[in-house]
Coordinates of C-alpha atoms in Angstrom, one line a residue:
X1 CA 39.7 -56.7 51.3
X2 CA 35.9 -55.5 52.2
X3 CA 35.9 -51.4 51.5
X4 CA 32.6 -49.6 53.4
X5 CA 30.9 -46.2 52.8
X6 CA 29.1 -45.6 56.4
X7 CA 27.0 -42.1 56.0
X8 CA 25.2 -40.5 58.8
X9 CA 23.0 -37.3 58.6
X10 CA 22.0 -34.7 60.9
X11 CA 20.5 -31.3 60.4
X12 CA 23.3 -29.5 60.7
X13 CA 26.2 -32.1 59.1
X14 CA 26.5 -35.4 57.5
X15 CA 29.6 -37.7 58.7
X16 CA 31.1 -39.7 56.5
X17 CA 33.1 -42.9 57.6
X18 CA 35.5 -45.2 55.1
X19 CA 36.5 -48.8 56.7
X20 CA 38.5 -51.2 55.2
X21 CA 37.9 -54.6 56.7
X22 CA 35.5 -52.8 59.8
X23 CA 38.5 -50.4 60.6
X24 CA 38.2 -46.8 60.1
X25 CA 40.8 -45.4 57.8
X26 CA 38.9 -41.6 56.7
X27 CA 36.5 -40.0 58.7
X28 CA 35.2 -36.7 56.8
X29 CA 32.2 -34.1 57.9
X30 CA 30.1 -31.8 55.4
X31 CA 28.6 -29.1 57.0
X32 CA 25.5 -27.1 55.6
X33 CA 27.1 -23.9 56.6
X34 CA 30.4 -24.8 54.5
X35 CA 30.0 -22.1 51.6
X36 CA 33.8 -22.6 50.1
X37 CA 34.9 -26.3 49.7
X38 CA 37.5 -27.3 47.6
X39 CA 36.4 -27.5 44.4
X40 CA 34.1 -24.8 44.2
X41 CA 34.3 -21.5 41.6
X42 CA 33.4 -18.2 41.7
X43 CA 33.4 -14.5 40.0
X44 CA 35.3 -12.6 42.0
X45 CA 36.5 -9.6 42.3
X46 CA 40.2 -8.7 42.9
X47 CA 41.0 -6.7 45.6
X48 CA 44.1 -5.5 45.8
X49 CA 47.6 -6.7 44.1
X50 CA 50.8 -6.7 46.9
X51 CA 53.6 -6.4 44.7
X52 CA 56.0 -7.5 47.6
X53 CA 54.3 -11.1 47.7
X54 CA 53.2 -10.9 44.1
X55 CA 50.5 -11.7 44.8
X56 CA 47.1 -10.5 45.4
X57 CA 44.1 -10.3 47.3
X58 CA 40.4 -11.3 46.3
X59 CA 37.4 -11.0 47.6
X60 CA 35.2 -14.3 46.9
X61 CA 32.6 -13.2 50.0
X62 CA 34.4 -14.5 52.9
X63 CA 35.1 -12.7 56.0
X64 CA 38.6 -12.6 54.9
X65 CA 40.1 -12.0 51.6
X66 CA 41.0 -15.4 49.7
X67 CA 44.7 -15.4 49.0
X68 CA 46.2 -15.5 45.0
X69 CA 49.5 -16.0 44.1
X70 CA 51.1 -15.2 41.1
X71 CA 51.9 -18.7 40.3
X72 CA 48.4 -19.5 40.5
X73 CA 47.1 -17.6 37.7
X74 CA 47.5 -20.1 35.3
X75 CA 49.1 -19.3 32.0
X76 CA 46.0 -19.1 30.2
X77 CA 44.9 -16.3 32.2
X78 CA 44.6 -13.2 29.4
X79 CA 42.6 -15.7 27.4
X80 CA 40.0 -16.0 30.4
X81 CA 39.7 -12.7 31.4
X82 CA 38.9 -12.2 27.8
X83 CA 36.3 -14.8 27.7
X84 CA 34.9 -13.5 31.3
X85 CA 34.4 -10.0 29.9
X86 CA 32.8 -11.3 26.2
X87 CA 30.3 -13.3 28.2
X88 CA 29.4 -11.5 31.1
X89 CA 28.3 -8.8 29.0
X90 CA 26.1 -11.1 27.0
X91 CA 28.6 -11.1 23.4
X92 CA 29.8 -14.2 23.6
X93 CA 27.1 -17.1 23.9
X94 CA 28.8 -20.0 22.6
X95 CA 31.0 -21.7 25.6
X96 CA 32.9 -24.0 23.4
X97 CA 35.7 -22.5 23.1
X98 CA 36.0 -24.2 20.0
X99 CA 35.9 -20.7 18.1
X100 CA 37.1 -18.7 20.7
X101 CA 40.7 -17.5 19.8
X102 CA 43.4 -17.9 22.4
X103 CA 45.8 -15.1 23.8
X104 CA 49.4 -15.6 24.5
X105 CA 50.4 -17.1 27.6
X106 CA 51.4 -14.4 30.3
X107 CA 55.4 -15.0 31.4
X108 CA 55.9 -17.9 34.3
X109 CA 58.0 -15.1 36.2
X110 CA 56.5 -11.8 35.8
X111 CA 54.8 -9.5 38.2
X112 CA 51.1 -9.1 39.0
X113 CA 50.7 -6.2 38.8
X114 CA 51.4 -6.3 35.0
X115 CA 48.6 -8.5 34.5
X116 CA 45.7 -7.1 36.7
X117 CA 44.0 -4.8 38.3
X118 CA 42.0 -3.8 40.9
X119 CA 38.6 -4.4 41.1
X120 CA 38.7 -6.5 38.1
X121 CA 36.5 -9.4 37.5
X122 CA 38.0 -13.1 37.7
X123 CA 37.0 -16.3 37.8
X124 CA 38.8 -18.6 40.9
X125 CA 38.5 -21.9 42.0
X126 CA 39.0 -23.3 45.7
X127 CA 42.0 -25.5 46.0
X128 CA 42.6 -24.9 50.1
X129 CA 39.7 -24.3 52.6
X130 CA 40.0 -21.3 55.4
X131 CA 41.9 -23.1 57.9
X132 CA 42.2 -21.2 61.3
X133 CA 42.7 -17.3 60.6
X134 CA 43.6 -17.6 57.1
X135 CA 41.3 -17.3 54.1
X136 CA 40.5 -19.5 51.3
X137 CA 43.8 -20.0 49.2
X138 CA 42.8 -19.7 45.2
X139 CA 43.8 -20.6 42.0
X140 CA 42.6 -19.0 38.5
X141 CA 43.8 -22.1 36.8
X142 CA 40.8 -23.7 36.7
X143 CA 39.6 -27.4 36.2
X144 CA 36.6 -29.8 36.5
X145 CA 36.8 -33.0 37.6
X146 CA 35.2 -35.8 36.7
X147 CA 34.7 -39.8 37.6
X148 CA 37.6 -41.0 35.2
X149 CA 38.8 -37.2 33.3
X150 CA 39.6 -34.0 34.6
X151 CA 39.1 -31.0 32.3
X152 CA 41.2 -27.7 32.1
X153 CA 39.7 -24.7 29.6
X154 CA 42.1 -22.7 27.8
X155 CA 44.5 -25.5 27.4
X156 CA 45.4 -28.0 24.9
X157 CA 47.4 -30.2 27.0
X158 CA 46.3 -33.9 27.8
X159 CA 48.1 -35.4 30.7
X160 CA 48.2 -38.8 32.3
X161 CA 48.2 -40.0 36.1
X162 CA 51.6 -40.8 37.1
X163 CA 50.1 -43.8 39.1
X164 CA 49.2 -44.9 35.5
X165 CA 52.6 -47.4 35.6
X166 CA 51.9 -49.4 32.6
X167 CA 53.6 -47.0 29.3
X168 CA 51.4 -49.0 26.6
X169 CA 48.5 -48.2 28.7
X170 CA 49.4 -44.2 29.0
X171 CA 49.6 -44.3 25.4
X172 CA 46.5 -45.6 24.7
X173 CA 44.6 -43.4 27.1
X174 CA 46.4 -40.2 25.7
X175 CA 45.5 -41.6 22.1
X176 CA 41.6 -42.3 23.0
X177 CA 41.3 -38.7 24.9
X178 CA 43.0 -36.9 21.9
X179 CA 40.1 -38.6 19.6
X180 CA 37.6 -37.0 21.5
X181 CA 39.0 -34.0 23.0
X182 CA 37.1 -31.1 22.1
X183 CA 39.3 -28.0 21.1
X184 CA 39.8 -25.5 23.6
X185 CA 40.3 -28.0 26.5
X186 CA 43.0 -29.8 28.4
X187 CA 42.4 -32.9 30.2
X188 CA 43.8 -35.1 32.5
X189 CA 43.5 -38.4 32.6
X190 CA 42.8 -40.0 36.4
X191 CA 44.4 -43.1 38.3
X192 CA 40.5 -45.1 37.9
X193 CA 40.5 -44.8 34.3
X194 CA 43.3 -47.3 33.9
X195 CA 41.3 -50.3 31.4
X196 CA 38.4 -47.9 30.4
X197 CA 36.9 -47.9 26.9
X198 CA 36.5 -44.9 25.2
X199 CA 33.1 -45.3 25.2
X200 CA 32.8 -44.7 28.9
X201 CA 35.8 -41.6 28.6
X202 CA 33.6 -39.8 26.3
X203 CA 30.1 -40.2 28.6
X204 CA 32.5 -38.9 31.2
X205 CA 33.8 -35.9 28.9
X206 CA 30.3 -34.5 27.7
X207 CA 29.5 -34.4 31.1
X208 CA 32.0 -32.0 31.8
X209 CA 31.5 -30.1 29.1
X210 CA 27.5 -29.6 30.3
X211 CA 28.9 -28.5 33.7
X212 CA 31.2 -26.2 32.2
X213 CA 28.2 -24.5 29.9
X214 CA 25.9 -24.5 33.0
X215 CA 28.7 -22.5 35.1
X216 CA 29.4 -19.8 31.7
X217 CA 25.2 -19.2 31.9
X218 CA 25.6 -17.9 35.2
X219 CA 28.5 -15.6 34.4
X220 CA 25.8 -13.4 32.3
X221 CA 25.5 -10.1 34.4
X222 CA 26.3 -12.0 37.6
X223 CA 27.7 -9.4 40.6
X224 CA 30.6 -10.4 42.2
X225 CA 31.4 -12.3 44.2
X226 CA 29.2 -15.0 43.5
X227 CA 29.5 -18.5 43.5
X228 CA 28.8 -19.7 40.0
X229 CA 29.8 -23.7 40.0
X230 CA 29.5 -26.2 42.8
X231 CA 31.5 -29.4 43.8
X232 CA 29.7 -32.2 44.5
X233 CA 28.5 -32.9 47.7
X234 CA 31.1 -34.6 50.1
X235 CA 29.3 -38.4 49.3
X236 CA 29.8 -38.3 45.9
X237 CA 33.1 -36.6 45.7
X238 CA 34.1 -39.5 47.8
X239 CA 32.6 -41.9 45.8
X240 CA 34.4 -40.2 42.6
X241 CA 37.9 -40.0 44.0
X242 CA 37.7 -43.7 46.1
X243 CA 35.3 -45.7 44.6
X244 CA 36.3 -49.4 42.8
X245 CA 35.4 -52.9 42.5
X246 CA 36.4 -53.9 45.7
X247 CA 33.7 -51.4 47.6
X248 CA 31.1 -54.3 49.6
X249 CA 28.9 -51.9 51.0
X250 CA 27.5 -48.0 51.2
X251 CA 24.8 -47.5 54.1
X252 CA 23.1 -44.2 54.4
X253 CA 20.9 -43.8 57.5
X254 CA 18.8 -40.9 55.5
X255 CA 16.4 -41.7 52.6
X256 CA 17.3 -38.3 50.4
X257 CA 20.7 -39.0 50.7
X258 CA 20.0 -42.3 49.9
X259 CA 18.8 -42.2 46.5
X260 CA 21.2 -39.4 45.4
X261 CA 23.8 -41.5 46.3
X262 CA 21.9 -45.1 44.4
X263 CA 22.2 -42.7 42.1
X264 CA 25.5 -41.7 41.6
X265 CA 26.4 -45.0 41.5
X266 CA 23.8 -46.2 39.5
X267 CA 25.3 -43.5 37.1
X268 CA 29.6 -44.1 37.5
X269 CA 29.1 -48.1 38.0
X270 CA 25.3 -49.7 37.4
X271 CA 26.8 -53.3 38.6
X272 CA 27.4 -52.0 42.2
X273 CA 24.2 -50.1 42.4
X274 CA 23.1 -53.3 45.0
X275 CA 25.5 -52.7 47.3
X276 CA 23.9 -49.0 48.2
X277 CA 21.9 -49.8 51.6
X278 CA 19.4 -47.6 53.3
X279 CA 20.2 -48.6 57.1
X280 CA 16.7 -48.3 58.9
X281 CA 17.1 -49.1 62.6
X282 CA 16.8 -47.8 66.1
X283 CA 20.6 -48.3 67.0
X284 CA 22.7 -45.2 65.4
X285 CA 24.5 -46.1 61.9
X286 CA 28.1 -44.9 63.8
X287 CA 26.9 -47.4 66.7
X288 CA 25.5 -50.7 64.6
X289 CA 29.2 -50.3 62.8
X290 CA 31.6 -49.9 65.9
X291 CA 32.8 -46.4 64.6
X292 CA 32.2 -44.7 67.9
X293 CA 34.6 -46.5 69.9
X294 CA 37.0 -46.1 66.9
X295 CA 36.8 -42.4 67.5
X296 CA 37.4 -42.0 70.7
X297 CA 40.2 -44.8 70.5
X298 CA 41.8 -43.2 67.3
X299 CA 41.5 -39.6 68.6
X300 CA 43.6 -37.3 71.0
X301 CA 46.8 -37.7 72.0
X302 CA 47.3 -41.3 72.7
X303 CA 46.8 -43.6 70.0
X304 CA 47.0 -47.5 70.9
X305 CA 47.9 -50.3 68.4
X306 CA 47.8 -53.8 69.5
X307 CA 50.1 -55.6 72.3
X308 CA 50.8 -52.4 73.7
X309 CA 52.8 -50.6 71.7
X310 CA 51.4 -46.5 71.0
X311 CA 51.8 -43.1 69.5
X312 CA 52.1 -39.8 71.0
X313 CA 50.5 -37.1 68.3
X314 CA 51.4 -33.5 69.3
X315 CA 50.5 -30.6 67.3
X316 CA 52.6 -27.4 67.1
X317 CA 51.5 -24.1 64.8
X318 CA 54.4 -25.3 62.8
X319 CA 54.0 -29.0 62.4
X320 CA 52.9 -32.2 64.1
X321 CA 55.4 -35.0 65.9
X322 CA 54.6 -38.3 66.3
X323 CA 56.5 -40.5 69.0
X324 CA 56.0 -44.3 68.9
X325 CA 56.6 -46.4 72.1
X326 CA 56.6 -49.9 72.6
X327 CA 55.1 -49.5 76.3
X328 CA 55.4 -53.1 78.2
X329 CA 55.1 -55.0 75.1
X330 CA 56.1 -58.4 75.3
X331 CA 57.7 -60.1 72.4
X332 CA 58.9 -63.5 71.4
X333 CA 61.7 -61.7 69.4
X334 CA 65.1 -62.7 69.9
X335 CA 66.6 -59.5 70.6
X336 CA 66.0 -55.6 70.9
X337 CA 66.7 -54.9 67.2
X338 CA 63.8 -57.2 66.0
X339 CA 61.6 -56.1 69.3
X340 CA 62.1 -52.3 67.7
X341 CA 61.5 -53.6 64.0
X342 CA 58.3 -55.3 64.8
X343 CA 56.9 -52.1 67.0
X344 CA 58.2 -49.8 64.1
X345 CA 56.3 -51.8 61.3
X346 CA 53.1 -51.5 63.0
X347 CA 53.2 -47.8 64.2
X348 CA 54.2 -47.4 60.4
X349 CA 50.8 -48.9 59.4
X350 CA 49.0 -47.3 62.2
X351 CA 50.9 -43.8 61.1
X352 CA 49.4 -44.1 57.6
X353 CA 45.5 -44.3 58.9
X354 CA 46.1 -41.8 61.7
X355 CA 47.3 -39.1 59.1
X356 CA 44.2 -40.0 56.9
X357 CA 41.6 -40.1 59.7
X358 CA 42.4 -36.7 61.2
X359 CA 43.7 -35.3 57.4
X360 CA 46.8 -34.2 59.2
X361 CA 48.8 -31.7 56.4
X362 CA 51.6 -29.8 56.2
X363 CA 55.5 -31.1 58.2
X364 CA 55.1 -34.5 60.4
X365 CA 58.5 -35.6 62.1
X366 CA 57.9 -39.3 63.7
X367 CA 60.5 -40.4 65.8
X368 CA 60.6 -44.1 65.5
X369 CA 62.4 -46.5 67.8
X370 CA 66.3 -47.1 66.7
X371 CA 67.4 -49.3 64.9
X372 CA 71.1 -50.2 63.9
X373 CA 71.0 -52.2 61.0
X374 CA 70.7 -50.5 57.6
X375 CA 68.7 -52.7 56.0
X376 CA 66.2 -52.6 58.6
X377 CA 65.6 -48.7 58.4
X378 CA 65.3 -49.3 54.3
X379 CA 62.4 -52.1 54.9
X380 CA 60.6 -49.6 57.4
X381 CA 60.7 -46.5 54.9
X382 CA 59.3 -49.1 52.1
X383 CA 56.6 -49.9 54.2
X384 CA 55.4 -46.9 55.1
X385 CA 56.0 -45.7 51.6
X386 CA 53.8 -48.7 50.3
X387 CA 50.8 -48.2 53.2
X388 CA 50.7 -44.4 52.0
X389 CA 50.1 -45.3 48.4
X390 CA 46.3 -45.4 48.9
X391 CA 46.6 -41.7 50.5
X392 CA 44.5 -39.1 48.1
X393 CA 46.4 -36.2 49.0
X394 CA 50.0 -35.1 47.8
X395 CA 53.0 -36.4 50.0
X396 CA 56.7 -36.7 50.3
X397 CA 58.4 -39.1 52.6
X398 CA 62.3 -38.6 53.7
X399 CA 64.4 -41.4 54.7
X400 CA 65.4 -42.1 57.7
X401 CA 67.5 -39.5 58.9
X402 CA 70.9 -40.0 61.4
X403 CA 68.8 -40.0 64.3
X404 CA 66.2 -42.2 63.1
X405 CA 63.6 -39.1 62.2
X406 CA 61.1 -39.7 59.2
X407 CA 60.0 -36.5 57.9
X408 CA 56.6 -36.7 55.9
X409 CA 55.0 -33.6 54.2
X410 CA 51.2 -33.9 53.5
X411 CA 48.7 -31.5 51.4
X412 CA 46.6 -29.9 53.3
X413 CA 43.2 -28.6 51.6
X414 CA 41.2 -28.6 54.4
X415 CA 41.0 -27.9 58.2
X416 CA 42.0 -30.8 60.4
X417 CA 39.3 -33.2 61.4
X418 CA 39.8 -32.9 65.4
X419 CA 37.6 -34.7 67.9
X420 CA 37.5 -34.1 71.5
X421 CA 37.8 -37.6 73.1
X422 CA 38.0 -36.8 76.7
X423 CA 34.9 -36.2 79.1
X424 CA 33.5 -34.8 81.8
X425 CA 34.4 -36.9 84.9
X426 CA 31.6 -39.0 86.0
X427 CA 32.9 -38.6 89.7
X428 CA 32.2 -35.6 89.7
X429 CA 35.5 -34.2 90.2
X430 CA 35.2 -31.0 87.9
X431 CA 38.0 -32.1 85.7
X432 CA 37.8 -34.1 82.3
X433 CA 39.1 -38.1 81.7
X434 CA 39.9 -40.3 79.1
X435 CA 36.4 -41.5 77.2
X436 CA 34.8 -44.6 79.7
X437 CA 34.0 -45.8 76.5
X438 CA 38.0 -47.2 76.2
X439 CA 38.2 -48.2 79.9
X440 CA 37.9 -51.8 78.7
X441 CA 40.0 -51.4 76.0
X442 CA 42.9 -49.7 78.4
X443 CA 41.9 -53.4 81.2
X444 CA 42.4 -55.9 78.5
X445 CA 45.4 -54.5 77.6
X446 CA 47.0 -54.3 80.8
X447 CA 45.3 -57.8 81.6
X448 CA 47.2 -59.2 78.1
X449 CA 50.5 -58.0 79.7
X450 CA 50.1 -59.7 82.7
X451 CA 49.5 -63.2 81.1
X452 CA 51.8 -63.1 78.9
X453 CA 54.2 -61.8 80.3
X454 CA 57.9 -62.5 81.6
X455 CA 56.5 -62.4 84.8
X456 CA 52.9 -64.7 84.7
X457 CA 51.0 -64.9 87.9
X458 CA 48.8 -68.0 88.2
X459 CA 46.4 -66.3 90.4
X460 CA 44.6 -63.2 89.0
X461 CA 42.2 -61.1 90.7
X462 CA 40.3 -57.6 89.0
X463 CA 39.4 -55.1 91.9
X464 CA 36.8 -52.5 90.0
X465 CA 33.6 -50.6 90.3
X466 CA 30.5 -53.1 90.8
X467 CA 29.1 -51.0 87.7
X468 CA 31.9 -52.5 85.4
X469 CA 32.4 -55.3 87.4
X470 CA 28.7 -56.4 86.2
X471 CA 29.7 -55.3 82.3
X472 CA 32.4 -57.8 82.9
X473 CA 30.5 -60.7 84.0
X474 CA 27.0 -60.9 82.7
X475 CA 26.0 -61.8 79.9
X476 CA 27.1 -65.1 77.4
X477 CA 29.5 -65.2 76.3
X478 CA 30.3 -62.7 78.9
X479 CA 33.8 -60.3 78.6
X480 CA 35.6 -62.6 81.3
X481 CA 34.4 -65.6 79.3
X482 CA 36.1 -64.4 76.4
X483 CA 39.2 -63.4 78.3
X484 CA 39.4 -67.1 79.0
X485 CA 39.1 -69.1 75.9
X486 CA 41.8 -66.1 74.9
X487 CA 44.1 -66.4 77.4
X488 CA 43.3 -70.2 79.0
X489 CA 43.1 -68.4 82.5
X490 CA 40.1 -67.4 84.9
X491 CA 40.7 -64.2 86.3
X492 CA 38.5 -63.3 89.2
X493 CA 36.7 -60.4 89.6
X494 CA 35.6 -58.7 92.9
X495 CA 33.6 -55.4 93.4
X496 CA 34.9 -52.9 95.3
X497 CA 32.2 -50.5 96.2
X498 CA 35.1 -47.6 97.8
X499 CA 36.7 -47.7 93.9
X500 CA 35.6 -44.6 91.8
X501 CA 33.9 -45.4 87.8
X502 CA 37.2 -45.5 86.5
X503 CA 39.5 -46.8 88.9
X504 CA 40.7 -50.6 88.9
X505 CA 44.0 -52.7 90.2
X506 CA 45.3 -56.5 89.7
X507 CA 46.5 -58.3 92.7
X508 CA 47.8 -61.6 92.8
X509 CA 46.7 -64.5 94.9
X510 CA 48.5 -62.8 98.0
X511 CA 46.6 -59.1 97.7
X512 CA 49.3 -57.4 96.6
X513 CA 48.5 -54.7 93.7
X514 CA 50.5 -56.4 90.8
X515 CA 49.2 -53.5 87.9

């Protein structure tokens, strides 16, 4: 399986694009303007504690107050509001926390309001974007991640990945982190560093522990709010949380972002530093790797798979439902049951990208086809369990329910990526129409039903705008060439200058309109 990292910058954004075997599976966009991205911390200031929520609200310099639950304090919080105060007034200078003596943990159920106060200083970290009229949602628990470790101050807990199957192997990692652990610090040990040696843990460690030093220099008579640590930019966070063995290929179209990336992975994996490509050519990066079309196919509200079959996506303020159709699929199946199965299996499959590539969160209901026979609604909640297991973010998937319903709840960190995939009507009609760009997508599909079938017609005949009847047949090998070592039939095309862009029609051999 061939893994790509395709990255394209512009002045104002860079687009990232993840394809697994040339198809796009994540599609992600950093924006210059973004000031408050997961991952980030600052010194804030809190604003006001609601007693009602138990909660409270903080000002960390966004038009809207970021949002702080009690829960999310963290139950290290007394000892970090001592350590804020000891070093923001320039007492404390060693960050260690190897000396620094830790408070008692504040109660799991008590009240906010018994732990601070108003316009008190405190030290957040991101863990949800602002997503429509909401503000940033915060956490005082804070932690730094790292390539294989993540690291939590104020704790003493080490923790393994539960994806980590292999118990001899989660002992080992616990013992090796222990060894090297500074005091003072949690850690958690990630999914990629399953068969790492404790040389390459403890590289990954000190690095922490420099970022962690960098941020506590900044808290020395900093005003609030102010940001005082930074993620990592959205390419190498991405090549943190995904990157393995089985990556083939990273092409960046811009030379600065080039070498930070060669970089990076020069840095978390010198053996795959080759594979980081600086794509220098006339043709856009998005173009030279088909990812266009895949946008404007995998976007709005029709999704097509192959043969056919579709999904309906529909978003409410509440949740998202997904409807899959077979459309006029034909099938060598025996019967309805393992027509449904078949359709089912691959809108599962086709389910699992879509809710990646737009980073879909919070309740999905997908209304499958039915099916009646138990064990065939077992093998299609297996399968989407097992083409969800590459998914980064937190999910839970409900069996089947009595009326066929999967229920999925995804994290949601981040605003939806949503692209507009219709345009302006080249006729000129005012109104907006599916992308051209699909047009023959949408005729080779239609064309693929018609030859195969229940009902073949020897005689085929394409009726379409001389613009994209030329597309069609210049060129070699031309489209219509292809449709015939494909489908061992020669379908004639004929202009029709009174058709608009995007209209077309099949007749048979009589004239009559057939599709």
């Amino acid at each position: 399986m061939n893994r790509e990292l395709i990255v394209r910058s512009s002045s104002q954004a860079v687009d990232f694009a993840l394809l697994k075997d040339g198809k796009l599976t994540e599609l992600h966009k950093e924006e210059s303007s973004n000031d408050f991205s997961v991952g980030d911390i600052f010194l804030a200031k809190i604003r006001k504690p609601v007693t009602g929520l138990n909660a409270a609200f903080v000002n960390v310099g966004y038009e809207k107050d970021a949002f702080l639950h009690y829960h999310d304090l963290g139950p290290q919080l007394s000892s970090m509001l001592k350590f804020i105060k000891q070093v923001s007034s320039g007492k404390l200078k060693d960050y260690s926390l190897k000396n620094f003596p830790v408070e008692t943990d504040i109660d799991k159920n008590g009240v906010i309001t018994d732990v601070i106060k108003a316009n008190q200083s405190l030290l957040v970290q991101i863990v949800k974007e602002p997503i429509s009229t909401k503000g940033p949602r915060i956490s005082s628990e804070l932690s730094i991640a790292g390539r294989f470790l993540v690291m939590v101050p104020f704790s003493d807990r080490v923790s393994v990945s539960q994806k980590i199957e292999s118990k001899e192997e989660k002992d080992r990692l616990k013992r090796l982190v222990r060894s090297i652990k500074p005091k003072g610090f949690g850690v958690i040990i990630r999914t990629v560093a399953e068969g790492q040696k404790v040389a390459e843990l403890d590289k990954d460690l000190e690095n922490l522990l420099n970022k962690w030093s960098a941020m506590c220099k900044k808290l020395y008579r900093a005003q609030t709010p102010s940001k005082v640590f930074v993620e990592l930019n959205r390419a190498s966070s991405i090549l943190r949380d995904v990157f393995n063995d089985s990556y083939t290929g990273i092409h960046v179209d811009d030379i600065t972002l080039y070498n930070e990336v060669k970089d990076y992975v020069a840095e978390i994996a010198p053996d795959k530093e080759s594979i980081v490509k600086h794509y220098d050519s006339n043709v856009p990066i998005f173009e030279k790797f088909g990812i266009e079309r895949q946008i404007k196919t995998s976007f709005g509200r029709t999704a097509t798979m192959s043969k056919g079959a579709y999904l309906i996506i529909e978003h409410t303020e509440a949740l998202h439902v997904v409807d899959v159709n077979s459309g006029n699929r034909s099938n060598k199946a025996k019967n309805q049951e393992d027509t449904a199965l078949e359709v089912n299996l691959l809108a599962a499959t086709e389910i699992a990208r879509q809710l990646r590539l737009r980073d879909m969160g919070g309740i999905i209901v997908v209304d499958f086809i039915d099916m009646v026979k138990p064990q065939h609604r077992k093998r299609l909640f297996e399968h989407l369990r097992d083409e969800m297991k590459d998914d980064r973010a937190k999910h839970k998937i409900l069996p089947p329910s009595k009326f066929g319903l999967i229920q999925i709840t995804r994290q949601r960190v981040r605003p939806e990526m949503n692209i507009k995939t219709t345009e302006e009507d080249p006729n000129n009609t005012g109104k907006e129409v599916e992308a051209p760009i699909v047009l023959i997508d949408k005729i080779t599909v239609d064309l693929e039903k018609l030859l195969k079938g229940p009902a073949k017609d020897n005689s085929i005949t394409l009726n379409i705008h001389p613009f994209i009847a030329a597309y069609i047949t210049k060129g070699f090998p031309s489209l219509r060439t292809k449709w015939f070592l494909e489908y061992k039939r020669w379908v004639k095309i004929q202009p029709r200058d009174a058709y608009t862009y995007l209209e077309y029609r099949f007749k048979n051999k009589d004239g009559k309109t057939i599709y």
